[in-house]
Coordinates of C-alpha atoms in Angstrom, one line a residue:
Chain A
M20 CA 5.4 -4.3 44.1
K21 CA 7.9 -1.9 42.6
R22 CA 7.2 1.8 42.9
Y23 CA 7.5 3.9 39.7
S24 CA 8.1 7.6 39.5
G25 CA 7.6 8.0 35.7
F26 CA 4.7 6.9 33.6
L27 CA 4.3 6.7 29.8
I28 CA 0.5 6.4 29.1
D29 CA -1.2 5.5 25.9
L30 CA -4.4 7.4 24.9
D31 CA -7.0 5.6 22.7
G32 CA -8.2 2.4 24.6
T33 CA -6.4 3.5 27.7
M34 CA -7.7 7.0 28.6
Y35 CA -10.7 6.9 26.3
R36 CA -12.5 4.8 23.7
G37 CA -13.4 7.1 20.8
S38 CA -15.4 9.8 22.5
E39 CA -16.1 7.8 25.7
V40 CA -14.0 8.6 28.7
I41 CA -12.5 5.8 30.8
T42 CA -13.2 7.3 34.2
E43 CA -10.9 4.9 36.1
A44 CA -8.0 6.1 34.0
V45 CA -8.9 9.7 34.7
A46 CA -8.9 9.0 38.4
F47 CA -5.6 7.3 38.1
V48 CA -3.9 10.3 36.4
K49 CA -5.4 12.7 38.9
Q50 CA -3.7 10.5 41.6
L51 CA -0.4 10.8 39.7
E52 CA -0.7 14.5 39.6
K53 CA -1.4 14.7 43.3
Q54 CA 1.7 12.6 44.0
S55 CA 3.7 14.9 41.7
A56 CA 4.7 11.8 39.6
S57 CA 6.0 12.4 36.1
Y58 CA 3.8 11.3 33.3
L59 CA 3.6 11.7 29.6
F60 CA 0.8 10.7 27.2
V61 CA 2.5 8.9 24.3
T62 CA 0.5 8.5 21.1
N63 CA 1.1 7.2 17.6
N64 CA -1.2 9.9 16.2
S65 CA 0.9 12.2 14.0
T66 CA -1.8 14.5 12.7
K67 CA -2.6 16.4 15.9
S68 CA -0.5 19.0 17.7
P69 CA 0.2 18.5 21.4
E70 CA -2.0 21.5 22.2
T71 CA -4.9 19.9 20.4
V72 CA -4.4 16.6 22.3
A73 CA -4.1 18.4 25.6
T74 CA -7.3 20.4 24.9
L75 CA -9.1 17.1 24.2
L76 CA -7.8 15.5 27.4
K77 CA -8.7 18.6 29.5
S78 CA -12.3 18.4 28.1
M79 CA -12.4 14.8 29.5
D80 CA -11.2 16.2 32.9
V81 CA -7.7 14.7 32.6
P82 CA -5.0 16.9 34.1
A83 CA -3.0 17.6 31.0
T84 CA -1.1 20.4 29.4
K85 CA 0.7 20.3 26.1
E86 CA 3.9 19.4 28.1
H87 CA 2.2 16.1 29.0
V88 CA 1.8 15.1 25.4
F89 CA 4.3 13.3 23.2
T90 CA 3.2 12.4 19.6
S91 CA 5.0 10.2 17.0
S92 CA 5.6 13.5 15.1
M93 CA 7.5 14.9 18.0
A94 CA 9.4 11.7 18.4
M95 CA 10.3 11.9 14.7
A96 CA 11.5 15.5 14.9
S97 CA 13.7 15.0 18.0
Y98 CA 15.1 11.7 16.7
L99 CA 16.0 12.9 13.2
T100 CA 17.6 16.2 14.3
R101 CA 19.6 14.9 17.3
T102 CA 22.5 13.4 15.4
K103 CA 22.8 15.9 12.6
E104 CA 22.1 19.6 12.1
F105 CA 20.4 21.2 9.1
V106 CA 18.8 18.0 7.7
R107 CA 16.4 18.3 4.8
A108 CA 13.2 16.3 4.6
F109 CA 10.5 15.7 2.0
V110 CA 7.4 15.4 4.1
I111 CA 4.0 13.7 3.6
G112 CA 1.8 14.5 6.5
E113 CA -0.7 16.8 8.2
E114 CA -0.2 19.9 10.4
G115 CA 1.0 18.0 13.5
L116 CA 3.9 16.5 11.7
L117 CA 4.9 19.6 9.7
E118 CA 4.8 21.8 12.8
S119 CA 7.0 19.4 14.8
L120 CA 9.6 19.1 12.1
K121 CA 9.8 22.8 11.4
E122 CA 10.0 23.5 15.2
S123 CA 13.0 21.1 15.5
G124 CA 14.9 23.1 12.8
M125 CA 14.5 20.6 10.0
M126 CA 14.4 22.0 6.5
V127 CA 11.2 20.9 4.9
S128 CA 11.7 20.9 1.1
E129 CA 9.6 19.9 -1.9
D130 CA 12.0 20.1 -4.8
E131 CA 15.5 19.2 -3.7
Q132 CA 16.8 15.7 -3.0
P133 CA 16.3 15.4 0.8
D134 CA 18.2 13.4 3.4
Y135 CA 14.9 11.9 4.6
V136 CA 11.5 11.1 3.3
V137 CA 9.2 11.5 6.3
M138 CA 5.7 10.1 6.1
G139 CA 2.7 10.4 8.5
L140 CA -1.0 10.0 7.9
D141 CA -2.0 12.5 5.2
R142 CA -5.7 12.6 4.3
A143 CA -4.8 14.9 1.4
I144 CA -2.6 12.3 -0.1
S145 CA -2.1 12.4 -3.8
Y146 CA -0.4 10.4 -6.6
E147 CA 2.2 13.2 -7.0
K148 CA 3.2 13.1 -3.3
L149 CA 3.6 9.3 -3.4
A150 CA 5.5 9.4 -6.7
K151 CA 7.8 12.1 -5.4
A152 CA 8.4 10.2 -2.2
A153 CA 9.2 7.0 -4.2
T154 CA 11.6 8.9 -6.4
Y155 CA 13.5 10.4 -3.5
V156 CA 13.7 7.1 -1.7
R157 CA 15.0 5.4 -4.8
Q158 CA 17.6 8.2 -5.1
G159 CA 18.9 7.4 -1.6
A160 CA 16.8 9.4 0.9
K161 CA 16.2 7.5 4.1
F162 CA 12.5 6.5 4.5
F163 CA 11.0 7.2 8.0
I164 CA 7.3 6.8 9.0
T165 CA 5.7 8.1 12.1
N166 CA 3.8 4.9 12.6
G167 CA 2.9 1.7 10.8
D168 CA -0.8 1.4 11.8
A169 CA -2.6 -0.3 9.0
A170 CA -6.0 1.1 9.8
L171 CA -7.4 4.1 11.6
P172 CA -10.4 3.5 13.8
T173 CA -13.1 6.2 13.2
E174 CA -16.8 6.6 13.9
K175 CA -17.4 5.5 10.3
G176 CA -15.3 2.3 10.8
L177 CA -11.7 1.5 9.9
M178 CA -10.1 3.9 7.5
P179 CA -6.7 3.7 5.8
G180 CA -3.9 4.3 8.2
N181 CA -0.4 5.5 7.7
G182 CA 1.0 2.0 7.4
S183 CA -1.2 1.3 4.5
L184 CA -0.3 4.5 2.6
A185 CA 3.4 4.0 3.3
A186 CA 3.1 0.6 1.8
V187 CA 2.6 2.3 -1.6
V188 CA 6.1 3.8 -1.4
A189 CA 7.6 0.7 0.1
T190 CA 6.1 -1.5 -2.6
T191 CA 7.1 0.9 -5.4
T192 CA 10.7 1.2 -4.2
G193 CA 11.3 -2.2 -2.4
V194 CA 12.6 -0.1 0.5
K195 CA 11.2 -0.9 4.0
P196 CA 10.5 2.2 6.1
F197 CA 12.0 2.9 9.6
V198 CA 9.1 3.2 12.0
V199 CA 9.4 5.7 14.8
G200 CA 6.0 5.2 16.6
K201 CA 5.0 2.2 18.7
P202 CA 5.9 -0.7 18.6
S203 CA 9.3 0.8 17.7
P204 CA 11.5 1.6 20.8
I205 CA 12.4 5.0 19.2
I206 CA 9.3 6.8 20.5
I207 CA 9.8 5.3 23.9
E208 CA 13.5 6.4 24.1
E209 CA 12.6 9.9 22.9
A210 CA 9.7 10.1 25.4
L211 CA 12.0 9.1 28.3
K212 CA 14.4 11.9 27.3
R213 CA 11.5 14.3 27.5
L214 CA 10.1 12.8 30.8
G215 CA 13.5 12.8 32.5
T216 CA 13.2 9.5 34.3
T217 CA 15.3 6.4 33.8
K218 CA 14.2 3.2 32.3
E219 CA 14.3 1.5 35.7
E220 CA 11.9 3.9 37.3
T221 CA 9.4 4.2 34.4
L222 CA 6.3 2.2 33.7
L223 CA 4.5 2.1 30.3
I224 CA 0.7 1.7 30.4
G225 CA -1.3 0.7 27.3
D226 CA -4.2 -1.4 26.0
N227 CA -2.7 -2.7 22.8
Y228 CA -0.2 -5.5 23.0
D229 CA 1.1 -5.1 19.4
T230 CA 1.9 -1.4 19.7
D231 CA 2.1 -0.3 23.3
I232 CA 3.4 -3.3 25.1
L233 CA 5.8 -4.4 22.4
A234 CA 7.3 -0.8 22.3
G235 CA 8.0 -1.1 26.0
I236 CA 9.5 -4.6 25.7
H237 CA 11.7 -3.4 22.8
A238 CA 12.8 -0.4 24.8
G239 CA 13.5 -2.5 27.9
I240 CA 11.1 -0.9 30.3
D241 CA 8.3 -2.4 32.5
T242 CA 4.9 -2.6 31.0
L243 CA 1.3 -2.7 32.3
L244 CA -1.4 -4.0 29.9
V245 CA -4.8 -2.7 30.8
H246 CA -7.8 -4.6 29.4
T247 CA -9.9 -1.6 28.5
G248 CA -9.2 -1.5 24.8
V249 CA -7.8 -3.7 22.0
T250 CA -6.1 -6.7 23.5
T251 CA -8.3 -9.3 25.3
K252 CA -7.0 -11.8 27.9
E253 CA -7.5 -14.6 25.3
A254 CA -5.4 -12.8 22.7
L255 CA -2.7 -12.0 25.3
K256 CA -2.3 -15.7 26.1
Q257 CA -1.1 -16.4 22.6
K258 CA 1.8 -13.9 23.0
E259 CA 5.3 -15.2 23.8
A260 CA 6.8 -12.2 25.6
Q261 CA 4.3 -11.1 28.3
P262 CA 3.8 -7.6 29.8
T263 CA 5.3 -7.1 33.4
Y264 CA 1.7 -6.6 34.7
T265 CA -1.9 -6.8 33.6
C266 CA -5.1 -5.4 35.1
E267 CA -8.8 -5.1 34.2
S268 CA -8.8 -1.3 34.7
L269 CA -6.5 1.3 36.2
A270 CA -8.9 1.3 39.3
D271 CA -7.7 -2.2 40.0
W272 CA -4.1 -1.2 39.5
Q273 CA -4.5 1.7 41.9
R274 CA -6.0 -0.6 44.6
S275 CA -3.2 -3.1 44.1
I276 CA -0.5 -0.5 44.7
E277 CA -2.3 1.0 47.7
E278 CA -2.6 -2.4 49.4
Chain B
M10 CA 7.6 -27.0 -34.7
K11 CA 3.9 -26.6 -34.0
R12 CA 2.1 -24.0 -36.2
Y13 CA -0.2 -21.5 -34.4
S14 CA -3.1 -19.6 -35.9
G15 CA -3.7 -17.3 -32.9
F16 CA -1.3 -14.9 -31.1
L17 CA -1.6 -13.0 -27.9
I18 CA 1.1 -10.4 -27.9
D19 CA 2.4 -8.2 -25.0
L20 CA 3.3 -4.6 -25.7
D21 CA 5.9 -2.9 -23.5
G22 CA 9.2 -4.9 -23.8
T23 CA 7.8 -6.9 -26.6
M24 CA 6.6 -4.4 -29.3
Y25 CA 8.5 -1.4 -27.9
R26 CA 10.7 -0.2 -25.0
G27 CA 9.3 3.1 -23.8
S28 CA 9.3 5.2 -26.9
E29 CA 11.7 2.9 -28.8
V30 CA 10.2 0.6 -31.4
I31 CA 11.5 -3.0 -31.5
T32 CA 11.7 -3.3 -35.3
E33 CA 11.9 -7.2 -35.3
A34 CA 8.6 -7.3 -33.5
V35 CA 7.0 -4.9 -36.0
A36 CA 8.2 -7.1 -38.9
F37 CA 6.9 -10.2 -37.2
V38 CA 3.4 -8.7 -36.8
K39 CA 3.4 -7.5 -40.4
Q40 CA 4.1 -11.2 -41.4
L41 CA 1.2 -12.3 -39.3
E42 CA -1.1 -9.8 -41.0
K43 CA 0.1 -11.0 -44.4
Q44 CA -0.7 -14.6 -43.4
S45 CA -4.1 -13.5 -42.1
A46 CA -3.3 -15.0 -38.7
S47 CA -5.4 -13.8 -35.7
Y48 CA -3.6 -11.6 -33.2
L49 CA -4.4 -9.5 -30.3
F50 CA -2.2 -7.2 -28.2
V51 CA -2.8 -7.9 -24.5
T52 CA -1.8 -5.3 -22.0
N53 CA -2.1 -4.8 -18.3
N54 CA -2.5 -1.1 -18.9
S55 CA -5.9 -0.1 -17.6
T56 CA -5.8 3.7 -18.2
K57 CA -5.8 3.8 -22.0
S58 CA -8.6 3.1 -24.4
P59 CA -8.1 0.5 -27.2
E60 CA -8.3 3.4 -29.7
T61 CA -5.4 5.2 -28.0
V62 CA -3.3 2.1 -27.9
A63 CA -4.0 1.3 -31.6
T64 CA -3.0 4.9 -32.5
L65 CA 0.3 4.5 -30.7
L66 CA 0.9 1.2 -32.4
K67 CA 0.1 2.6 -35.8
S68 CA 2.5 5.5 -35.2
M69 CA 5.2 2.8 -34.8
D70 CA 4.2 1.2 -38.1
V71 CA 2.5 -1.8 -36.5
P72 CA -0.6 -3.0 -38.3
A73 CA -3.2 -2.5 -35.6
T74 CA -6.8 -1.3 -35.2
K75 CA -8.7 -1.0 -31.9
E76 CA -10.0 -4.5 -32.6
H77 CA -6.4 -5.7 -32.2
V78 CA -6.1 -4.3 -28.6
F79 CA -7.3 -6.0 -25.4
T80 CA -6.6 -4.1 -22.1
S81 CA -7.0 -5.3 -18.5
S82 CA -10.0 -2.9 -18.3
M83 CA -11.7 -4.7 -21.2
A84 CA -11.0 -8.0 -19.5
M85 CA -12.5 -6.7 -16.3
A86 CA -15.6 -5.5 -18.0
S87 CA -16.3 -8.6 -20.0
Y88 CA -15.4 -10.9 -17.0
L89 CA -17.6 -9.1 -14.5
T90 CA -20.7 -8.7 -16.7
R91 CA -20.7 -12.2 -18.2
T92 CA -22.3 -14.1 -15.3
K93 CA -24.7 -11.5 -14.0
E94 CA -26.6 -8.6 -15.5
F95 CA -27.0 -5.1 -14.0
V96 CA -24.1 -5.3 -11.6
R97 CA -23.1 -2.2 -9.7
A98 CA -19.5 -1.2 -9.2
F99 CA -17.6 1.5 -7.2
V100 CA -14.7 2.3 -9.5
I101 CA -11.3 3.8 -8.9
G102 CA -9.5 4.3 -12.2
E103 CA -8.9 6.4 -15.2
E104 CA -10.8 6.9 -18.5
G105 CA -9.9 3.5 -20.0
L106 CA -11.4 1.6 -17.1
L107 CA -14.5 3.8 -16.7
E108 CA -15.3 3.6 -20.4
S109 CA -14.9 -0.2 -20.6
L110 CA -17.1 -0.8 -17.6
K111 CA -19.8 1.6 -18.8
E112 CA -19.8 0.1 -22.4
S113 CA -20.3 -3.3 -20.9
G114 CA -23.5 -2.2 -19.2
M115 CA -22.2 -2.0 -15.7
M116 CA -23.7 0.5 -13.3
V117 CA -21.0 2.7 -12.0
S118 CA -22.0 4.2 -8.7
E119 CA -20.5 6.4 -6.0
D120 CA -22.9 6.3 -3.2
E121 CA -24.7 3.0 -3.1
Q122 CA -23.3 -0.2 -1.7
P123 CA -21.9 -1.9 -4.9
D124 CA -21.5 -5.6 -5.8
Y125 CA -17.9 -4.9 -6.8
V126 CA -15.1 -2.5 -5.9
V127 CA -13.1 -2.2 -9.1
M128 CA -9.7 -0.6 -9.0
G129 CA -7.2 0.3 -11.7
L130 CA -4.4 2.8 -11.7
D131 CA -5.7 6.2 -10.9
R132 CA -3.3 9.1 -10.9
A133 CA -6.0 11.3 -9.3
I134 CA -6.2 9.0 -6.3
S135 CA -7.4 10.5 -3.0
Y136 CA -7.9 9.5 0.6
E137 CA -11.7 9.7 0.1
K138 CA -11.6 7.2 -2.8
L139 CA -9.4 4.8 -0.8
A140 CA -11.6 5.1 2.3
K141 CA -14.8 4.6 0.3
A142 CA -13.3 1.5 -1.4
A143 CA -12.2 0.1 2.0
T144 CA -15.7 0.7 3.5
Y145 CA -17.5 -1.0 0.6
V146 CA -15.1 -4.0 0.7
R147 CA -15.6 -4.4 4.4
Q148 CA -19.4 -4.3 3.8
G149 CA -19.1 -7.2 1.4
A150 CA -18.4 -5.9 -2.1
K151 CA -16.0 -8.1 -4.0
F152 CA -12.6 -6.5 -4.6
F153 CA -11.3 -6.7 -8.2
I154 CA -8.2 -5.0 -9.5
T155 CA -7.2 -4.6 -13.2
N156 CA -3.6 -5.6 -12.4
G157 CA -1.2 -6.0 -9.5
D158 CA 1.8 -4.3 -11.0
A159 CA 3.7 -2.7 -8.0
A160 CA 5.5 -0.1 -10.1
L161 CA 4.9 1.7 -13.4
P162 CA 8.0 2.3 -15.6
T163 CA 8.0 5.9 -16.8
E164 CA 10.6 8.3 -18.3
K165 CA 11.1 9.7 -14.8
G166 CA 11.7 6.2 -13.3
L167 CA 9.5 3.8 -11.5
M168 CA 6.2 5.3 -10.2
P169 CA 3.6 3.8 -8.0
G170 CA 1.6 1.1 -9.9
N171 CA -1.9 -0.2 -9.3
G172 CA -0.7 -3.0 -7.1
S173 CA 0.8 -0.6 -4.7
L174 CA -2.3 1.6 -4.5
A175 CA -4.6 -1.4 -4.2
A176 CA -2.4 -2.5 -1.2
V177 CA -3.8 0.4 0.7
V178 CA -7.3 -1.1 0.5
A179 CA -6.1 -4.6 1.0
T180 CA -4.1 -3.7 4.1
T181 CA -6.9 -1.6 5.6
T182 CA -9.5 -4.3 5.1
G183 CA -7.5 -7.5 5.3
V184 CA -9.1 -8.6 2.0
K185 CA -6.9 -9.7 -0.8
P186 CA -8.0 -8.5 -4.3
F187 CA -8.9 -10.7 -7.3
V188 CA -6.5 -9.8 -10.1
V189 CA -7.7 -9.8 -13.7
G190 CA -4.6 -8.8 -15.5
K191 CA -1.5 -10.8 -16.1
P192 CA -0.3 -13.1 -14.4
S193 CA -3.9 -14.0 -13.8
P194 CA -5.4 -16.4 -16.4
I195 CA -8.6 -14.3 -16.5
I196 CA -7.3 -11.8 -19.0
I197 CA -6.0 -14.6 -21.2
E198 CA -9.3 -16.5 -21.1
E199 CA -11.2 -13.3 -22.0
A200 CA -8.7 -12.5 -24.7
L201 CA -9.1 -15.9 -26.3
K202 CA -12.9 -15.4 -26.4
R203 CA -12.3 -12.2 -28.2
L204 CA -9.7 -13.7 -30.6
G205 CA -11.8 -16.7 -31.3
T206 CA -9.0 -19.3 -31.4
T207 CA -8.7 -22.3 -29.1
K208 CA -6.0 -22.8 -26.4
E209 CA -4.3 -25.4 -28.5
E210 CA -3.8 -23.2 -31.6
T211 CA -2.8 -20.0 -29.7
L212 CA 0.7 -18.8 -28.7
L213 CA 1.3 -16.1 -26.0
I214 CA 4.3 -13.9 -26.7
G215 CA 5.9 -11.7 -24.0
D216 CA 9.1 -10.4 -22.4
N217 CA 8.2 -10.6 -18.7
Y218 CA 8.2 -14.0 -17.1
D219 CA 6.3 -12.9 -13.9
T220 CA 3.4 -11.4 -15.8
D221 CA 3.2 -12.6 -19.4
I222 CA 4.6 -16.1 -19.2
L223 CA 3.0 -17.0 -15.9
A224 CA -0.4 -15.8 -17.3
G225 CA 0.0 -18.2 -20.2
I226 CA 1.1 -21.1 -18.0
H227 CA -1.8 -20.4 -15.6
A228 CA -4.3 -20.4 -18.6
G229 CA -2.7 -23.5 -20.1
I230 CA -1.5 -22.1 -23.4
D231 CA 1.9 -22.3 -25.1
T232 CA 4.2 -19.4 -24.4
L233 CA 7.2 -17.7 -26.1
L234 CA 9.5 -15.6 -23.9
V235 CA 11.3 -13.0 -26.0
H236 CA 14.5 -11.5 -24.4
T237 CA 13.9 -8.0 -25.6
G238 CA 12.5 -6.6 -22.3
V239 CA 12.4 -7.4 -18.6
T240 CA 13.4 -11.1 -18.1
T241 CA 17.0 -12.0 -18.7
K242 CA 18.3 -15.5 -19.5
E243 CA 19.9 -15.6 -16.1
A244 CA 16.7 -14.7 -14.3
L245 CA 14.8 -17.3 -16.4
K246 CA 17.1 -20.1 -15.2
Q247 CA 15.9 -19.6 -11.7
K248 CA 12.2 -20.2 -12.6
E249 CA 10.7 -23.6 -12.1
A250 CA 8.0 -23.7 -14.8
Q251 CA 9.7 -22.8 -18.1
P252 CA 8.0 -21.1 -21.2
T253 CA 7.4 -23.4 -24.1
Y254 CA 9.9 -21.5 -26.3
T255 CA 12.4 -18.7 -25.8
C256 CA 14.1 -16.5 -28.4
E257 CA 16.5 -13.5 -28.6
S258 CA 14.1 -11.5 -30.8
L259 CA 11.1 -12.1 -32.9
A260 CA 13.4 -12.1 -36.0
D261 CA 15.1 -15.3 -34.6
W262 CA 11.7 -16.8 -34.0
Q263 CA 10.5 -16.0 -37.5
R264 CA 13.7 -17.6 -39.0
S265 CA 13.2 -20.7 -36.8
I266 CA 9.6 -21.3 -38.1
E267 CA 10.6 -20.6 -41.7
E268 CA 13.3 -23.2 -41.6

């Protein structure tokens, strides 16, 4: 079996399920740390800062600093500011997105026609924000969203996700958004730049075929589907493009590479 | 040409365009009044009360009282309370919808599992309202919307319409809403009950093929498409089911029936 030196690892369903830690995954990451492998947690969540995510992971005994965390907000910021300086954006989103964009030097503006309309999950969404976004998109701003997740799993059940809210602007304007988060390859390409490993030496690990695995396939890197979260074996059989590897848990995977 | 004794007449694009009155349409309605014909203005707008709509029409010199106005909110109220008494609804919407539902005897409730989730345009929309609606729909409440209009024409351009906002709940839950407003036949059936004429003796008049004319076709009544609003002659050619009649303006129509 091929040896990898870089790992892009999903969070929910891979490292934990809600508030429940997946202990095999924690043991696996500890092993990576011991071997001085490069790893980065890659999440579609746009609302949390990398510090907040790292604190949560540390509370679960996962070796993680904020440098180990890469959110869809961070991918958005680095992608949009790479090619052009001094870009202006109208932003719908929470603290995690606003911070990332401001840190990257983007001008966040309310009242001037922007280059981009950037949208992440915003639980303080209002009609005014949606109407403004629709107006700017119709006037030519490019429409980018951190992720297209339709629903957000919470303890109270599925709540509206960014994909559902972005559909308001898309339906109003007839303009389809560019998606940065998984299954888009953009977040993977940006994560690789951060991680510093090549596509050939990097493995993407996730539980969700439709986001994690497809993002890896779209970006052209090897993928490992771990059956600890969303995608069952049955569901996987229906898919045309298969992941490079599958395993029951990351304990199984660790055994298989040690054999 | 067939003589009709009942008329269901659209508003925006048929009686006026924004704040501009269509004088031929006003003359036509005055003629109807003189002949003591029955007429009802049928609108997908759910936010305004019939009194407010009548006041607007009167300011444009249209002979109209609140008894001449039938909104998608009124259609919703009469449709949902016809078959069952004491139904409970969780409502997202503005004054026009809330008033209509309360007047019909429906129990409007925030915190108990309702029979229906009823949604009309609400420019004070919030994440909490959308999340609550999604939760109730997932728990089995039937999901009804006053209209599925994607965008709302305003002086500032197209703004998000009820169809776009309802898409948030539909996408989150995977449940498609029942639509009461045009092009659904429900609003037409309810309007006919209010008007008191039969399908055979009633003509529907509107400018928008995709809402007005389709509603008439779905309900099985004769339709007149007037080219003073949305649907051009070119666009009409592409449609499979054609309206019963078309005309340039209601002055042309009046001439043709007087000949």
